[in-house]
């Protein structure tokens, strides 16, 4: 399985601010993926892409932009739904045979892992996920998806089936000129520790959730 450069599909776009650095095959529980590493040319951020199949600008393609969640993705925390969402996205892409996951290192909605743990401590005292970030002096959501979109464009994608419940991700892709032909909900039955977190995201951040 080989990745291809999508630069030919980027006619009339501004120069990229990310560059592709390395790629290899990655066998997983969900089948074989291509893993591609990108780095930002304007910051120290690095990105990982999991690719299944050969990108085609004319084919609507499953895409997930997944923000790093060490606690959920690696340690299987049930305080959030991040880890199960990532697994579900890999399952859907494997079943379809074509798709992309862009994994961005913007932990804790952009505040970093240490501040995320500080936010968790405030949540232990009764704050919700938004109140905790604000009390620490951060924005509710400090993530930026500009370079994630550039990666999708570099891969040659134009028609997107976006796996997300976050309206800001949908807006970022549409504002960049990508055609979101479908939003694919990625919801799982909540476990007790995550109910309040999900309800806050739905009620205060406008996330498109139906399970809480």
PDB file of C-alpha atoms in Angstrom:
ATOM      1  CA  UNK A   1       0.000   0.000   0.000  1.00  0.00           C
ATOM      2  CA  UNK A   2       1.595   3.254  -1.113  1.00  0.00           C
ATOM      3  CA  UNK A   3       0.731   6.825  -0.277  1.00  0.00           C
ATOM      4  CA  UNK A   4       0.742   9.365  -3.077  1.00  0.00           C
ATOM      5  CA  UNK A   5       1.426  13.060  -3.029  1.00  0.00           C
ATOM      6  CA  UNK A   6      -1.612  15.190  -3.692  1.00  0.00           C
ATOM      7  CA  UNK A   7       0.268  18.308  -4.762  1.00  0.00           C
ATOM      8  CA  UNK A   8      -1.204  18.053  -8.249  1.00  0.00           C
ATOM      9  CA  UNK A   9      -4.626  18.561  -6.707  1.00  0.00           C
ATOM     10  CA  UNK A  10      -3.583  21.832  -5.028  1.00  0.00           C
ATOM     11  CA  UNK A  11      -3.801  24.161  -8.000  1.00  0.00           C
ATOM     12  CA  UNK A  12      -4.207  27.834  -7.029  1.00  0.00           C
ATOM     13  CA  UNK A  13      -3.743  27.161  -3.293  1.00  0.00           C
ATOM     14  CA  UNK A  14      -1.306  28.984  -1.025  1.00  0.00           C
ATOM     15  CA  UNK A  15       2.029  27.264  -0.318  1.00  0.00           C
ATOM     16  CA  UNK A  16       1.924  24.545   2.308  1.00  0.00           C
ATOM     17  CA  UNK A  17       3.088  25.267   5.843  1.00  0.00           C
ATOM     18  CA  UNK A  18       3.571  21.546   6.559  1.00  0.00           C
ATOM     19  CA  UNK A  19       5.914  19.042   4.995  1.00  0.00           C
ATOM     20  CA  UNK A  20       5.821  15.281   4.649  1.00  0.00           C
ATOM     21  CA  UNK A  21       8.820  13.749   6.437  1.00  0.00           C
ATOM     22  CA  UNK A  22       8.491   9.974   6.510  1.00  0.00           C
ATOM     23  CA  UNK A  23       6.086   7.126   5.802  1.00  0.00           C
ATOM     24  CA  UNK A  24       5.838   3.392   6.272  1.00  0.00           C
ATOM     25  CA  UNK A  25       3.393   0.512   6.491  1.00  0.00           C
ATOM     26  CA  UNK A  26       1.629   0.033   9.829  1.00  0.00           C
ATOM     27  CA  UNK A  27      -0.130  -3.263  10.564  1.00  0.00           C
ATOM     28  CA  UNK A  28      -2.856  -2.756  13.193  1.00  0.00           C
ATOM     29  CA  UNK A  29      -5.686  -4.660  14.864  1.00  0.00           C
ATOM     30  CA  UNK A  30      -7.899  -3.134  12.182  1.00  0.00           C
ATOM     31  CA  UNK A  31      -5.723  -4.073   9.217  1.00  0.00           C
ATOM     32  CA  UNK A  32      -2.857  -2.521   7.309  1.00  0.00           C
ATOM     33  CA  UNK A  33      -2.548   1.258   7.192  1.00  0.00           C
ATOM     34  CA  UNK A  34       0.058   3.606   5.788  1.00  0.00           C
ATOM     35  CA  UNK A  35       1.524   5.836   8.516  1.00  0.00           C
ATOM     36  CA  UNK A  36       2.825   9.233   7.372  1.00  0.00           C
ATOM     37  CA  UNK A  37       4.639  11.818   9.460  1.00  0.00           C
ATOM     38  CA  UNK A  38       4.319  15.560   8.820  1.00  0.00           C
ATOM     39  CA  UNK A  39       5.858  18.528  10.576  1.00  0.00           C
ATOM     40  CA  UNK A  40       4.827  22.130  10.718  1.00  0.00           C
ATOM     41  CA  UNK A  41       7.060  24.703   9.058  1.00  0.00           C
ATOM     42  CA  UNK A  42       5.763  27.448  11.364  1.00  0.00           C
ATOM     43  CA  UNK A  43       5.840  25.752  14.792  1.00  0.00           C
ATOM     44  CA  UNK A  44       7.213  22.678  16.528  1.00  0.00           C
ATOM     45  CA  UNK A  45       3.988  20.711  16.014  1.00  0.00           C
ATOM     46  CA  UNK A  46       4.150  17.292  14.398  1.00  0.00           C
ATOM     47  CA  UNK A  47       1.294  15.330  12.849  1.00  0.00           C
ATOM     48  CA  UNK A  48       0.691  11.656  12.144  1.00  0.00           C
ATOM     49  CA  UNK A  49      -1.588  10.432   9.386  1.00  0.00           C
ATOM     50  CA  UNK A  50      -3.089   6.971   9.092  1.00  0.00           C
ATOM     51  CA  UNK A  51      -4.050   6.288   5.486  1.00  0.00           C
ATOM     52  CA  UNK A  52      -6.020   3.407   4.056  1.00  0.00           C
ATOM     53  CA  UNK A  53      -6.245   3.089   0.283  1.00  0.00           C
ATOM     54  CA  UNK A  54      -5.153   5.536  -2.410  1.00  0.00           C
ATOM     55  CA  UNK A  55      -6.522   9.096  -2.105  1.00  0.00           C
ATOM     56  CA  UNK A  56      -8.648  10.247  -5.033  1.00  0.00           C
ATOM     57  CA  UNK A  57      -9.941  13.836  -5.261  1.00  0.00           C
ATOM     58  CA  UNK A  58     -13.115  12.631  -6.954  1.00  0.00           C
ATOM     59  CA  UNK A  59     -14.025   9.994  -4.363  1.00  0.00           C
ATOM     60  CA  UNK A  60     -15.740  11.031  -1.108  1.00  0.00           C
ATOM     61  CA  UNK A  61     -13.335   9.859   1.574  1.00  0.00           C
ATOM     62  CA  UNK A  62     -13.802   9.105   5.260  1.00  0.00           C
ATOM     63  CA  UNK A  63     -11.721  11.552   7.304  1.00  0.00           C
ATOM     64  CA  UNK A  64     -11.202  12.088  11.002  1.00  0.00           C
ATOM     65  CA  UNK A  65      -9.147  14.890  12.534  1.00  0.00           C
ATOM     66  CA  UNK A  66      -8.289  13.488  15.944  1.00  0.00           C
ATOM     67  CA  UNK A  67      -6.704  15.634  18.637  1.00  0.00           C
ATOM     68  CA  UNK A  68      -4.221  13.795  20.815  1.00  0.00           C
ATOM     69  CA  UNK A  69      -5.735  12.525  24.063  1.00  0.00           C
ATOM     70  CA  UNK A  70      -3.042  10.662  25.981  1.00  0.00           C
ATOM     71  CA  UNK A  71      -5.424   9.783  28.802  1.00  0.00           C
ATOM     72  CA  UNK A  72      -8.091   8.382  26.493  1.00  0.00           C
ATOM     73  CA  UNK A  73      -6.091   7.063  23.534  1.00  0.00           C
ATOM     74  CA  UNK A  74      -3.287   5.398  25.526  1.00  0.00           C
ATOM     75  CA  UNK A  75      -4.458   4.977  29.128  1.00  0.00           C
ATOM     76  CA  UNK A  76      -8.091   4.138  28.202  1.00  0.00           C
ATOM     77  CA  UNK A  77      -9.641   6.771  30.444  1.00  0.00           C
ATOM     78  CA  UNK A  78     -13.429   6.684  30.503  1.00  0.00           C
ATOM     79  CA  UNK A  79     -13.580  10.330  31.568  1.00  0.00           C
ATOM     80  CA  UNK A  80     -13.941  11.175  27.854  1.00  0.00           C
ATOM     81  CA  UNK A  81     -14.873   9.382  24.624  1.00  0.00           C
ATOM     82  CA  UNK A  82     -11.664  10.108  22.701  1.00  0.00           C
ATOM     83  CA  UNK A  83     -10.088   6.643  22.715  1.00  0.00           C
ATOM     84  CA  UNK A  84     -13.251   4.827  21.571  1.00  0.00           C
ATOM     85  CA  UNK A  85     -13.801   7.473  18.896  1.00  0.00           C
ATOM     86  CA  UNK A  86     -10.328   6.857  17.472  1.00  0.00           C
ATOM     87  CA  UNK A  87     -10.887   3.109  17.442  1.00  0.00           C
ATOM     88  CA  UNK A  88     -14.305   3.492  15.814  1.00  0.00           C
ATOM     89  CA  UNK A  89     -12.787   5.711  13.113  1.00  0.00           C
ATOM     90  CA  UNK A  90     -10.117   3.094  12.364  1.00  0.00           C
ATOM     91  CA  UNK A  91     -12.781   0.395  12.212  1.00  0.00           C
ATOM     92  CA  UNK A  92     -14.935   2.401   9.800  1.00  0.00           C
ATOM     93  CA  UNK A  93     -12.004   3.191   7.524  1.00  0.00           C
ATOM     94  CA  UNK A  94     -10.813  -0.416   7.541  1.00  0.00           C
ATOM     95  CA  UNK A  95     -14.306  -1.612   6.621  1.00  0.00           C
ATOM     96  CA  UNK A  96     -14.583   0.937   3.812  1.00  0.00           C
ATOM     97  CA  UNK A  97     -11.051   0.435   2.488  1.00  0.00           C
ATOM     98  CA  UNK A  98     -10.428   4.152   2.040  1.00  0.00           C
ATOM     99  CA  UNK A  99      -9.895   6.875   4.596  1.00  0.00           C
ATOM    100  CA  UNK A 100      -7.590   9.198   6.499  1.00  0.00           C
ATOM    101  CA  UNK A 101      -7.021   9.991  10.160  1.00  0.00           C
ATOM    102  CA  UNK A 102      -5.022  13.136  10.895  1.00  0.00           C
ATOM    103  CA  UNK A 103      -3.680  12.898  14.452  1.00  0.00           C
ATOM    104  CA  UNK A 104      -2.751  16.333  15.765  1.00  0.00           C
ATOM    105  CA  UNK A 105      -0.710  16.938  18.911  1.00  0.00           C
ATOM    106  CA  UNK A 106      -3.032  19.474  20.542  1.00  0.00           C
ATOM    107  CA  UNK A 107      -3.707  17.742  23.838  1.00  0.00           C
ATOM    108  CA  UNK A 108      -6.518  18.983  26.057  1.00  0.00           C
ATOM    109  CA  UNK A 109      -8.074  21.170  23.338  1.00  0.00           C
ATOM    110  CA  UNK A 110      -4.688  22.822  22.889  1.00  0.00           C
ATOM    111  CA  UNK A 111      -3.501  23.351  26.489  1.00  0.00           C
ATOM    112  CA  UNK A 112      -1.048  20.429  26.748  1.00  0.00           C
ATOM    113  CA  UNK A 113      -0.970  17.352  28.947  1.00  0.00           C
ATOM    114  CA  UNK A 114       0.298  19.003  32.166  1.00  0.00           C
ATOM    115  CA  UNK A 115      -2.351  21.707  32.054  1.00  0.00           C
ATOM    116  CA  UNK A 116      -4.909  19.063  31.169  1.00  0.00           C
ATOM    117  CA  UNK A 117      -4.055  17.256  34.416  1.00  0.00           C
ATOM    118  CA  UNK A 118      -4.446  20.572  36.250  1.00  0.00           C
ATOM    119  CA  UNK A 119      -7.850  20.911  34.592  1.00  0.00           C
ATOM    120  CA  UNK A 120      -8.737  17.399  35.716  1.00  0.00           C
ATOM    121  CA  UNK A 121      -7.921  18.415  39.304  1.00  0.00           C
ATOM    122  CA  UNK A 122     -10.361  21.330  39.019  1.00  0.00           C
ATOM    123  CA  UNK A 123     -12.961  18.961  37.599  1.00  0.00           C
ATOM    124  CA  UNK A 124     -12.457  16.738  40.654  1.00  0.00           C
ATOM    125  CA  UNK A 125     -13.507  19.794  42.666  1.00  0.00           C
ATOM    126  CA  UNK A 126     -16.709  20.270  40.642  1.00  0.00           C
ATOM    127  CA  UNK A 127     -15.773  22.371  37.593  1.00  0.00           C
ATOM    128  CA  UNK A 128     -16.848  21.183  34.179  1.00  0.00           C
ATOM    129  CA  UNK A 129     -14.350  20.825  31.316  1.00  0.00           C
ATOM    130  CA  UNK A 130     -14.950  24.375  30.060  1.00  0.00           C
ATOM    131  CA  UNK A 131     -14.886  26.033  33.485  1.00  0.00           C
ATOM    132  CA  UNK A 132     -11.617  24.259  34.286  1.00  0.00           C
ATOM    133  CA  UNK A 133      -9.860  25.573  31.166  1.00  0.00           C
ATOM    134  CA  UNK A 134     -11.104  29.097  31.745  1.00  0.00           C
ATOM    135  CA  UNK A 135     -10.053  29.087  35.418  1.00  0.00           C
ATOM    136  CA  UNK A 136      -6.551  28.112  34.285  1.00  0.00           C
ATOM    137  CA  UNK A 137      -6.500  31.120  31.950  1.00  0.00           C
ATOM    138  CA  UNK A 138      -7.025  29.279  28.653  1.00  0.00           C
ATOM    139  CA  UNK A 139      -9.560  29.532  25.872  1.00  0.00           C
ATOM    140  CA  UNK A 140     -12.411  27.043  25.888  1.00  0.00           C
ATOM    141  CA  UNK A 141     -10.898  25.477  22.758  1.00  0.00           C
ATOM    142  CA  UNK A 142      -7.460  26.652  21.589  1.00  0.00           C
ATOM    143  CA  UNK A 143      -7.043  24.167  18.758  1.00  0.00           C
ATOM    144  CA  UNK A 144      -6.326  25.227  15.198  1.00  0.00           C
ATOM    145  CA  UNK A 145      -7.120  22.942  12.277  1.00  0.00           C
ATOM    146  CA  UNK A 146      -5.457  24.932   9.489  1.00  0.00           C
ATOM    147  CA  UNK A 147      -2.507  22.606   9.040  1.00  0.00           C
ATOM    148  CA  UNK A 148      -4.695  19.515   9.384  1.00  0.00           C
ATOM    149  CA  UNK A 149      -6.639  20.792   6.396  1.00  0.00           C
ATOM    150  CA  UNK A 150      -3.392  21.424   4.507  1.00  0.00           C
ATOM    151  CA  UNK A 151      -2.432  17.802   5.077  1.00  0.00           C
ATOM    152  CA  UNK A 152      -5.731  16.640   3.586  1.00  0.00           C
ATOM    153  CA  UNK A 153      -5.103  18.884   0.596  1.00  0.00           C
ATOM    154  CA  UNK A 154      -1.517  17.640   0.257  1.00  0.00           C
ATOM    155  CA  UNK A 155      -2.902  14.106   0.122  1.00  0.00           C
ATOM    156  CA  UNK A 156      -5.090  15.177  -2.771  1.00  0.00           C
ATOM    157  CA  UNK A 157      -8.485  15.030  -1.087  1.00  0.00           C
ATOM    158  CA  UNK A 158     -11.339  17.278  -2.112  1.00  0.00           C
ATOM    159  CA  UNK A 159     -14.538  15.427  -1.155  1.00  0.00           C
ATOM    160  CA  UNK A 160     -14.792  14.570   2.529  1.00  0.00           C
ATOM    161  CA  UNK A 161     -17.008  12.324   4.625  1.00  0.00           C
ATOM    162  CA  UNK A 162     -16.121  13.880   7.967  1.00  0.00           C
ATOM    163  CA  UNK A 163     -16.242  11.662  11.045  1.00  0.00           C
ATOM    164  CA  UNK A 164     -16.823  14.249  13.746  1.00  0.00           C
ATOM    165  CA  UNK A 165     -19.353  15.696  16.162  1.00  0.00           C
ATOM    166  CA  UNK A 166     -17.480  19.011  16.367  1.00  0.00           C
ATOM    167  CA  UNK A 167     -18.943  21.853  14.273  1.00  0.00           C
ATOM    168  CA  UNK A 168     -15.613  23.743  14.347  1.00  0.00           C
ATOM    169  CA  UNK A 169     -13.909  20.943  12.422  1.00  0.00           C
ATOM    170  CA  UNK A 170     -16.699  20.955   9.864  1.00  0.00           C
ATOM    171  CA  UNK A 171     -16.372  24.735   9.511  1.00  0.00           C
ATOM    172  CA  UNK A 172     -12.577  24.558   9.118  1.00  0.00           C
ATOM    173  CA  UNK A 173     -12.790  22.133   6.210  1.00  0.00           C
ATOM    174  CA  UNK A 174     -15.553  24.043   4.459  1.00  0.00           C
ATOM    175  CA  UNK A 175     -13.790  27.397   4.879  1.00  0.00           C
ATOM    176  CA  UNK A 176     -10.693  25.911   3.238  1.00  0.00           C
ATOM    177  CA  UNK A 177     -12.665  24.919   0.162  1.00  0.00           C
ATOM    178  CA  UNK A 178     -13.007  21.203   0.825  1.00  0.00           C
ATOM    179  CA  UNK A 179     -16.397  19.731   0.018  1.00  0.00           C
ATOM    180  CA  UNK A 180     -17.891  17.994   3.041  1.00  0.00           C
ATOM    181  CA  UNK A 181     -20.359  15.711   1.315  1.00  0.00           C
ATOM    182  CA  UNK A 182     -21.395  14.017   4.559  1.00  0.00           C
ATOM    183  CA  UNK A 183     -20.927  14.347   8.287  1.00  0.00           C
ATOM    184  CA  UNK A 184     -20.610  10.883   9.755  1.00  0.00           C
ATOM    185  CA  UNK A 185     -21.571  10.934  13.457  1.00  0.00           C
ATOM    186  CA  UNK A 186     -19.098   9.127  15.676  1.00  0.00           C
ATOM    187  CA  UNK A 187     -20.976   8.495  18.899  1.00  0.00           C
ATOM    188  CA  UNK A 188     -20.724   5.692  21.407  1.00  0.00           C
ATOM    189  CA  UNK A 189     -22.869   4.874  24.410  1.00  0.00           C
ATOM    190  CA  UNK A 190     -21.463   7.017  27.242  1.00  0.00           C
ATOM    191  CA  UNK A 191     -20.116   5.470  30.421  1.00  0.00           C
ATOM    192  CA  UNK A 192     -21.011   7.126  33.720  1.00  0.00           C
ATOM    193  CA  UNK A 193     -17.773   9.157  34.197  1.00  0.00           C
ATOM    194  CA  UNK A 194     -18.093  10.734  30.721  1.00  0.00           C
ATOM    195  CA  UNK A 195     -21.776  11.753  30.795  1.00  0.00           C
ATOM    196  CA  UNK A 196     -21.167  15.205  32.298  1.00  0.00           C
ATOM    197  CA  UNK A 197     -18.239  15.836  29.948  1.00  0.00           C
ATOM    198  CA  UNK A 198     -20.316  14.976  26.885  1.00  0.00           C
ATOM    199  CA  UNK A 199     -23.300  16.979  28.102  1.00  0.00           C
ATOM    200  CA  UNK A 200     -21.050  20.031  28.554  1.00  0.00           C
ATOM    201  CA  UNK A 201     -19.676  19.656  25.033  1.00  0.00           C
ATOM    202  CA  UNK A 202     -23.207  19.412  23.643  1.00  0.00           C
ATOM    203  CA  UNK A 203     -24.781  22.234  25.652  1.00  0.00           C
ATOM    204  CA  UNK A 204     -21.884  24.709  25.870  1.00  0.00           C
ATOM    205  CA  UNK A 205     -19.799  23.946  22.773  1.00  0.00           C
ATOM    206  CA  UNK A 206     -22.519  22.963  20.317  1.00  0.00           C
ATOM    207  CA  UNK A 207     -21.193  19.488  19.625  1.00  0.00           C
ATOM    208  CA  UNK A 208     -23.604  17.457  17.530  1.00  0.00           C
ATOM    209  CA  UNK A 209     -24.416  14.739  20.022  1.00  0.00           C
ATOM    210  CA  UNK A 210     -27.575  12.744  20.552  1.00  0.00           C
ATOM    211  CA  UNK A 211     -26.472  10.255  23.213  1.00  0.00           C
ATOM    212  CA  UNK A 212     -26.655  12.599  26.222  1.00  0.00           C
TER     213      UNK A 212
END
